[in-house]
Coordinates of C-alpha atoms in Angstrom, one line a residue:
X237 CA 0.4 8.1 8.8
X238 CA 3.2 10.1 10.4
X239 CA 3.3 7.8 13.4
X240 CA 3.9 4.8 11.1
X241 CA 7.0 6.4 9.6
X242 CA 10.5 6.4 11.0
X243 CA 12.0 9.7 12.3
X244 CA 13.7 10.8 9.1
X245 CA 10.8 10.0 6.8
X246 CA 8.4 11.6 9.3
X247 CA 10.4 14.9 9.3
X248 CA 10.5 14.9 5.5
X249 CA 6.8 14.3 5.2
X250 CA 6.1 17.0 7.8
X251 CA 8.2 19.4 5.8
X252 CA 6.2 18.6 2.7
X253 CA 3.0 19.3 4.5
X254 CA 4.3 22.6 5.9
X255 CA 5.0 23.7 2.4
X256 CA 1.3 23.4 1.6
X257 CA -0.3 24.2 5.0
X258 CA 2.0 25.6 7.7
X259 CA -0.8 25.7 10.3
X260 CA -1.7 22.0 9.7
X261 CA 2.0 21.1 10.0
X262 CA 2.4 23.0 13.3
X263 CA -0.7 21.2 14.7
X264 CA 0.6 17.8 13.6
X265 CA 4.1 18.6 15.1
X266 CA 2.4 19.4 18.4
X267 CA 0.4 16.1 18.3
X268 CA 3.6 14.2 17.6
X269 CA 5.3 15.8 20.6
X270 CA 2.3 14.8 22.8
X271 CA 2.4 11.3 21.5
X272 CA 6.2 11.0 22.3
X273 CA 5.6 12.3 25.8
X274 CA 2.7 9.8 26.3
X275 CA 4.9 7.0 25.1
X276 CA 7.7 7.9 27.5
X277 CA 5.2 8.0 30.3
X278 CA 3.7 4.6 29.3
X279 CA 0.3 6.3 29.1
X280 CA -2.6 3.7 29.5
X281 CA 0.0 0.9 29.5
X282 CA -0.8 -0.1 33.1
X283 CA 2.8 0.6 34.1
X284 CA 4.0 3.8 35.6
X285 CA 7.7 3.3 35.1
X286 CA 8.5 3.3 38.8
X287 CA 11.8 1.7 39.8
X288 CA 10.2 -1.3 41.6
X289 CA 7.3 -1.7 39.1
X290 CA 7.2 -4.8 36.9
X291 CA 7.7 -4.2 33.1
X292 CA 4.6 -4.0 31.1
X293 CA 3.3 -7.4 29.8
X294 CA 3.3 -8.0 26.1
X295 CA -0.1 -7.3 24.5
X296 CA -2.2 -10.4 24.2
X297 CA -2.1 -12.0 20.8
X298 CA -5.2 -12.6 18.7
X299 CA -3.6 -15.9 17.4
X300 CA -6.1 -18.7 17.9
X301 CA -9.0 -16.2 18.2
X302 CA -12.2 -17.3 16.4
X303 CA -14.2 -14.5 14.6
X304 CA -17.3 -15.8 12.9
X305 CA -16.3 -18.8 10.9
X306 CA -12.6 -17.9 10.9
X307 CA -9.7 -18.6 13.2
X308 CA -6.8 -16.2 13.2
X309 CA -3.3 -17.8 12.9
X310 CA -0.6 -15.2 12.4
X311 CA -0.2 -11.5 11.4
X312 CA 0.7 -10.8 7.8
X313 CA 1.1 -7.0 8.0
X314 CA -0.6 -3.8 8.9
X315 CA -1.4 -0.4 7.3
X316 CA -3.1 2.9 8.2
X317 CA -6.6 1.4 8.6
X318 CA -6.1 -2.1 9.6
X319 CA -4.1 -5.2 10.4
X320 CA -4.1 -8.3 8.2
X321 CA -3.9 -11.8 9.6
X322 CA -3.6 -15.2 8.0
X323 CA -6.7 -17.1 8.9
X324 CA -8.5 -20.4 8.2
X325 CA -12.1 -21.2 8.0
X326 CA -13.2 -23.3 10.9
X327 CA -16.7 -24.4 10.0
X328 CA -15.7 -27.1 7.4
X329 CA -17.1 -25.1 4.4
X330 CA -13.7 -25.1 2.7
X331 CA -10.1 -25.8 3.4
X332 CA -7.2 -23.3 2.9
X333 CA -6.2 -20.0 4.3
X334 CA -7.4 -16.4 3.8
X335 CA -6.3 -12.9 4.5
X336 CA -8.4 -11.5 7.3
X337 CA -8.3 -7.7 7.5
X338 CA -9.4 -6.1 10.8
X339 CA -10.0 -2.4 11.2
X340 CA -7.9 -0.8 13.9
X341 CA -9.9 -0.4 17.1
X342 CA -9.0 3.3 17.3
X343 CA -10.8 4.0 14.0
X344 CA -14.2 2.5 14.9
X345 CA -16.9 5.1 14.5
X346 CA -14.6 7.5 12.6
X347 CA -14.0 8.3 9.0
X348 CA -11.4 5.5 8.9
X349 CA -14.2 3.0 9.5
X350 CA -16.2 4.5 6.6
X351 CA -13.1 4.2 4.3
X352 CA -12.8 0.5 5.4
X353 CA -16.4 -0.1 4.5
X354 CA -15.9 1.6 1.2
X355 CA -12.9 -0.7 0.5
X356 CA -15.3 -3.7 0.9
X357 CA -17.9 -2.1 -1.3
X358 CA -15.3 -1.4 -4.0
X359 CA -13.9 -5.0 -3.9
X360 CA -17.4 -6.4 -4.1
X361 CA -17.9 -4.9 -7.6
X362 CA -14.5 -6.2 -8.9
X363 CA -14.1 -9.7 -10.1
X364 CA -11.0 -10.4 -12.1
X365 CA -8.4 -13.2 -12.2
X366 CA -5.6 -10.7 -11.4
X367 CA -7.4 -8.9 -8.5
X368 CA -7.5 -10.5 -5.0
X369 CA -11.1 -11.4 -4.4
X370 CA -13.3 -10.3 -1.5
X371 CA -14.7 -13.5 0.1
X372 CA -16.6 -12.3 3.1
X373 CA -17.2 -9.3 5.4
X374 CA -18.7 -8.7 8.8
X375 CA -18.4 -7.1 12.2
X376 CA -16.9 -8.7 15.4
X377 CA -18.9 -8.9 18.6
X378 CA -17.2 -5.7 19.8
X379 CA -18.1 -3.8 16.7
X380 CA -14.8 -4.1 14.8
X381 CA -15.4 -4.4 11.0
X382 CA -13.4 -7.0 9.0
X383 CA -12.9 -8.1 5.4
X384 CA -12.0 -11.6 4.4
X385 CA -9.8 -11.6 1.2
X386 CA -8.2 -14.1 -1.1
X387 CA -4.7 -14.8 0.4
X388 CA -1.9 -14.5 -2.2
X389 CA 1.3 -16.5 -1.4
X390 CA 3.8 -14.6 -3.5
X391 CA 6.4 -11.9 -3.8
X392 CA 6.3 -8.3 -5.0
X393 CA 6.5 -8.0 -8.7
X394 CA 9.9 -6.3 -8.8
X395 CA 11.5 -8.7 -6.3
X396 CA 10.0 -11.7 -8.2
X397 CA 11.4 -10.4 -11.6
X398 CA 14.9 -9.9 -10.2
X399 CA 15.1 -13.2 -8.2
X400 CA 13.8 -15.2 -11.2
X401 CA 16.2 -13.2 -13.6
X402 CA 13.3 -12.6 -16.0
X403 CA 14.1 -11.0 -19.3
X404 CA 12.3 -8.0 -20.9
X405 CA 9.6 -10.1 -22.6
X406 CA 8.6 -11.9 -19.4
X407 CA 8.6 -8.7 -17.4
X408 CA 6.3 -7.0 -19.9
X409 CA 4.1 -10.1 -19.9
X410 CA 3.6 -9.8 -16.1
X411 CA 3.1 -6.0 -16.5
X412 CA 0.3 -6.7 -19.1
X413 CA -1.5 -8.7 -16.4
X414 CA -1.3 -5.7 -14.1
X415 CA -2.7 -3.5 -16.9
X416 CA -5.6 -5.9 -17.3
X417 CA -6.4 -5.7 -13.6
X418 CA -6.2 -1.9 -13.5
X419 CA -8.3 -1.6 -16.7
X420 CA -11.0 -3.8 -15.1
X421 CA -11.0 -1.5 -12.1
X422 CA -11.3 1.6 -14.3
X423 CA -14.2 0.1 -16.2
X424 CA -16.0 -0.1 -12.9
X425 CA -15.1 3.5 -12.2
X426 CA -12.5 2.6 -9.5
X427 CA -9.2 4.4 -9.2
X428 CA -6.7 2.4 -7.1
X429 CA -4.4 5.3 -6.1
X430 CA -1.6 3.2 -4.7
X431 CA -0.1 1.1 -7.4
X432 CA 3.3 -0.1 -6.3
X433 CA 5.3 -3.4 -6.2
X434 CA 4.2 -4.3 -2.7
X435 CA 0.6 -4.2 -3.8
X436 CA 1.2 -6.4 -6.8
X437 CA 2.2 -10.0 -5.9
X438 CA 3.3 -12.7 -8.2
X439 CA 2.0 -16.1 -6.9
X440 CA 3.4 -19.6 -7.1
X441 CA 1.5 -20.0 -10.5
X442 CA 3.6 -17.1 -12.0
X443 CA 0.7 -14.7 -12.3
X444 CA 0.0 -11.4 -10.7
X445 CA -2.6 -10.3 -8.1
X446 CA -3.4 -6.7 -7.5
X447 CA -4.0 -6.0 -3.8
X448 CA -5.0 -3.3 -1.3
X449 CA -7.8 -1.0 -2.4
X450 CA -7.7 0.7 1.0
X451 CA -7.3 4.2 -0.4
X452 CA -9.1 3.5 -3.7
X453 CA -12.0 5.7 -4.6
X454 CA -15.0 5.6 -7.0
X455 CA -14.9 8.3 -9.7
X456 CA -18.5 9.2 -9.1
X457 CA -18.1 9.2 -5.3
X458 CA -18.5 12.5 -3.5
X459 CA -17.7 11.2 -0.1
X460 CA -16.8 14.5 1.4
X461 CA -14.9 13.8 4.7
X462 CA -14.0 10.3 3.7
X463 CA -12.2 11.5 0.5
X464 CA -10.6 14.4 2.3
X465 CA -9.4 12.1 5.1
X466 CA -7.7 9.8 2.6
X467 CA -6.8 12.4 0.0
X468 CA -3.1 12.6 1.1
X469 CA -2.7 8.8 1.7
X470 CA -0.1 8.0 -0.9
X471 CA 3.3 6.4 -1.6
X472 CA 5.6 9.2 -2.8
X473 CA 7.8 7.0 -5.1
X474 CA 4.7 6.0 -7.1
X475 CA 2.3 9.0 -6.6
X476 CA 1.3 11.1 -9.6
X477 CA 2.0 14.8 -9.8
X478 CA -1.8 15.5 -9.3
X479 CA -1.8 13.4 -6.1
X480 CA 1.2 15.2 -4.7
X481 CA -0.4 18.6 -5.5
X482 CA -3.8 17.6 -4.1
X483 CA -5.5 18.1 -7.4
X484 CA -8.6 16.2 -8.7
X485 CA -7.8 12.6 -9.5
X486 CA -8.8 10.6 -12.6
X487 CA -7.8 7.2 -14.1
X488 CA -4.7 9.0 -15.4
X489 CA -3.4 8.9 -11.8
X490 CA -3.1 5.1 -12.0
X491 CA -1.7 5.3 -15.5
X492 CA 1.2 7.5 -14.2
X493 CA 1.9 5.0 -11.4
X494 CA 1.9 2.2 -13.9
X495 CA 4.5 4.1 -15.9
X496 CA 6.8 4.4 -12.9
X497 CA 6.4 0.7 -12.2
X498 CA 7.2 -0.3 -15.8
X499 CA 10.2 2.0 -15.8
X500 CA 11.5 0.4 -12.7
X501 CA 10.9 -3.1 -13.9
X502 CA 12.9 -2.5 -17.1
X503 CA 15.6 0.0 -15.9
X504 CA 16.0 -1.0 -12.3
X505 CA 15.7 2.6 -11.1
X506 CA 13.1 5.3 -10.5
X507 CA 12.4 7.5 -13.5
X508 CA 13.1 10.8 -11.7
X509 CA 14.3 10.4 -8.1
X510 CA 17.9 9.5 -7.3
X511 CA 18.7 6.4 -5.4
X512 CA 18.1 6.5 -1.6
X513 CA 16.2 9.8 -2.0
X514 CA 14.1 11.0 1.0
X515 CA 10.3 11.3 0.5
X516 CA 10.7 15.1 0.2
X517 CA 13.4 14.6 -2.6
X518 CA 11.1 12.1 -4.4
X519 CA 8.2 14.6 -4.3
X520 CA 10.4 17.4 -5.6
X521 CA 11.8 15.2 -8.4
X522 CA 8.4 14.0 -9.5
X523 CA 7.1 17.6 -9.7
X524 CA 10.2 19.2 -11.2
X525 CA 12.2 16.6 -13.2
X526 CA 11.5 15.2 -16.6
X527 CA 12.2 11.4 -16.8
X528 CA 15.0 10.3 -19.0
X529 CA 14.3 8.1 -21.9
X530 CA 13.9 4.5 -20.9
X531 CA 16.2 3.4 -23.7
X532 CA 19.1 5.3 -22.2
X533 CA 18.2 5.0 -18.5
X534 CA 21.0 2.5 -17.7
X535 CA 23.7 3.9 -19.8
X536 CA 24.2 7.0 -17.7
X537 CA 25.1 9.1 -20.7
X538 CA 27.6 6.5 -21.9
X539 CA 29.9 6.7 -18.9
X540 CA 29.6 3.0 -18.0
X541 CA 31.9 0.6 -19.8
X542 CA 30.3 -2.3 -21.8
X543 CA 31.1 -5.0 -19.2
X544 CA 29.3 -2.9 -16.5
X545 CA 26.3 -2.6 -18.7
X546 CA 26.3 -6.3 -19.3
X547 CA 26.3 -7.0 -15.6
X548 CA 23.4 -4.6 -15.1
X549 CA 21.5 -6.2 -17.8
X550 CA 22.0 -9.7 -16.4
X551 CA 20.9 -8.6 -13.0

């Protein structure tokens, strides 16, 4: 997770880890240093960096590769456990595109692979109009697990609401669809653990889809190493206090994240953290600051003139 962050966010996250476990933070810092040295030396890249050596070739693309009944077309994004491709089915069974999620090769055979398999098992038990469906699953010839998911062509819920200039009633209407999806997951004893705008897309039909159960967990699951490995996988801006403290998680964890989301949809700001706060500042604000009342969130204690408030409201 640290390697996926930029330098500033990585340093802040490492500081937060050090506050909880100094030995772990020191070990991680050592690994990051080794990784930087390996990158500078082009380790395992096939290029030694000698003056007369040719530059390393770009890694081969998987575009056009057929895996099972699917042909990969273009990458859509990647996360801590896998990369997601737009793909189409090539056996004539149906037309249209899907989201094809491949486990990172480096995680095959490790706890990351078990978490990936658990994501598939969780999605298999969820069937709801506002949750992206699991369509298929399998393993490539080289042993790389994959999930085939419903592809949602849409925008994150906050960006959609702002670009469409939706009013309060319409924003709450979309939020109620999110609540329905999360309630369905909770009825099946699934805690999402990463509710945020990027995981809630509004499609062309104007309805929401909840995505990415990659760090979700079952309430009755005692997965040991799997849960410990993913226990600190979180998004600071939307994580609950118990997530940040490493305490036991319940459905209340998702309810807190939903509250942050609703606050942002209606006030245009985080309930506790200042604008452009670092991850460490967000964590501190979540743990130490009481949110202001939503009804007064945009008035800034009455310091804004009425015309400024009108512009904020229209935006």
